[in-house]
Amino acid sequence: QVQLIQSGAEVRKPGASVKVSCKASGYSFINYGVAWVRQAPGQGLEWMGWISSYNGDTKYAKKMQGRLTITSNSSTTTTYMDLRSLRSDDTAFYYCARCHYDFGSGYFNAFDLWGQGTLVTVSS
Amino acid sequence: DIQMTQSPSSLSASVGDRVTITCRASQDVRNHLAWYQFNPGTVPKLLISSTSNLLSGVPSRFSGSGSGTTYTLTISSLQTEDVATYYCQQSLTVPLTFGGGTKVEIK
């Protein structure tokens, strides 16, 4: 079955870190990248970054740079999102999504497969 | 960054009604425009890619159109299972950006 399965909900204190996993199955892992998107309560969707499952190339949203690291393990077909120095406004649902990037044209495709989401709560 | 503005932010329509959601970009996104359906408790779903390409398995009552800076998602005959929040997204340039969402309800 073609799917992305994310790790479970997390609670962290301000200043801590969180690492969310996204396990891919049912498709050729290295043929697609994985993007991370978050949605804070009552807010819209925010693209955080992307990683190529083929060569580990990454692209990050400027506001996330310095706090966010996305990594990928092709042997376990798992992608990780590591967010540091957490603040209360990082409380959100975090989604991984499959996304092909055309290195030739420089364009991303749409996100055609999503994980179920992981709630990260940051609270003292 | 490319700003995406969706309208309306919410709508209520009757079963069988034609529903149109508009997405306006702050600059030409050259048809690199997708539409997603979000429902609480379910996995988000890609409906349409590249402005008008309907994904396999998506009901034909959904359609997309547009060009330049203005794009639309149309539901030709609203069904109860279409109750959800819909988002547009541009994939022309990083950062990839989304519209604010349109919540669709049944009247």
Short mmCIF file of C-alpha atoms in Angstrom, two decimals, chain A residues 35 37 39 43-47 59-62 95 99 106-117, chain B residues 1 30 32 34 36 38 42-46 48-50 55 87 89 91-92 94-100:
data_model
loop_
_atom_site.label_atom_id
_atom_site.label_comp_id
_atom_site.label_asym_id
_atom_site.label_seq_id
_atom_site.Cartn_x
_atom_site.Cartn_y
_atom_site.Cartn_z
CA ALA A 35 8.32 17.93 2.07
CA VAL A 37 4.24 21.27 6.07
CA GLN A 39 -0.58 23.87 10.43
CA GLN A 43 -4.08 28.80 10.97
CA GLY A 44 -3.21 27.99 7.38
CA LEU A 45 -0.58 25.72 5.90
CA GLU A 46 3.11 26.57 6.05
CA TRP A 47 5.78 24.86 3.93
CA LYS A 59 15.62 23.26 0.67
CA TYR A 60 14.33 25.16 3.71
CA ALA A 61 11.96 28.05 4.29
CA LYS A 62 14.05 31.05 5.38
CA TYR A 95 2.69 16.73 7.93
CA CYS A 99 6.92 15.60 -3.67
CA GLY A 106 13.95 23.52 -11.02
CA TYR A 107 10.24 22.99 -10.43
CA PHE A 108 8.46 21.05 -7.72
CA ASN A 109 5.46 18.87 -8.46
CA ALA A 110 2.39 18.92 -6.27
CA PHE A 111 2.29 16.95 -3.03
CA ASP A 112 0.55 13.78 -4.17
CA LEU A 113 0.75 11.69 -1.01
CA TRP A 114 0.47 12.89 2.59
CA GLY A 115 1.12 11.47 6.02
CA GLN A 116 -1.61 11.47 8.63
CA GLY A 117 -0.05 14.35 10.59
CA ASP B 1 7.67 35.22 -1.52
CA ARG B 30 2.65 29.84 -14.69
CA HIS B 32 2.17 25.65 -11.14
CA ALA B 34 -2.47 22.68 -7.08
CA TYR B 36 -5.87 20.09 -1.84
CA PHE B 38 -8.28 18.78 4.09
CA THR B 42 -8.25 12.15 7.52
CA VAL B 43 -5.12 12.23 5.38
CA PRO B 44 -4.97 15.37 3.20
CA LYS B 45 -5.67 14.74 -0.45
CA LEU B 46 -4.34 16.22 -3.68
CA ILE B 48 -5.77 18.85 -8.91
CA SER B 49 -2.22 19.53 -10.06
CA SER B 50 -0.86 21.90 -12.70
CA LEU B 55 -5.83 13.19 -10.00
CA TYR B 87 -6.30 24.99 -0.16
CA GLN B 89 -0.70 26.02 -3.47
CA SER B 91 4.95 25.36 -6.67
CA LEU B 92 6.69 27.80 -8.99
CA VAL B 94 10.51 28.38 -3.00
CA PRO B 95 9.08 28.97 -0.48
CA LEU B 96 6.13 26.97 -1.69
CA THR B 97 3.09 28.84 -0.43
CA PHE B 98 -0.55 28.05 0.25
CA GLY B 99 -3.74 30.03 0.18
CA GLY B 100 -5.52 30.66 3.45
#
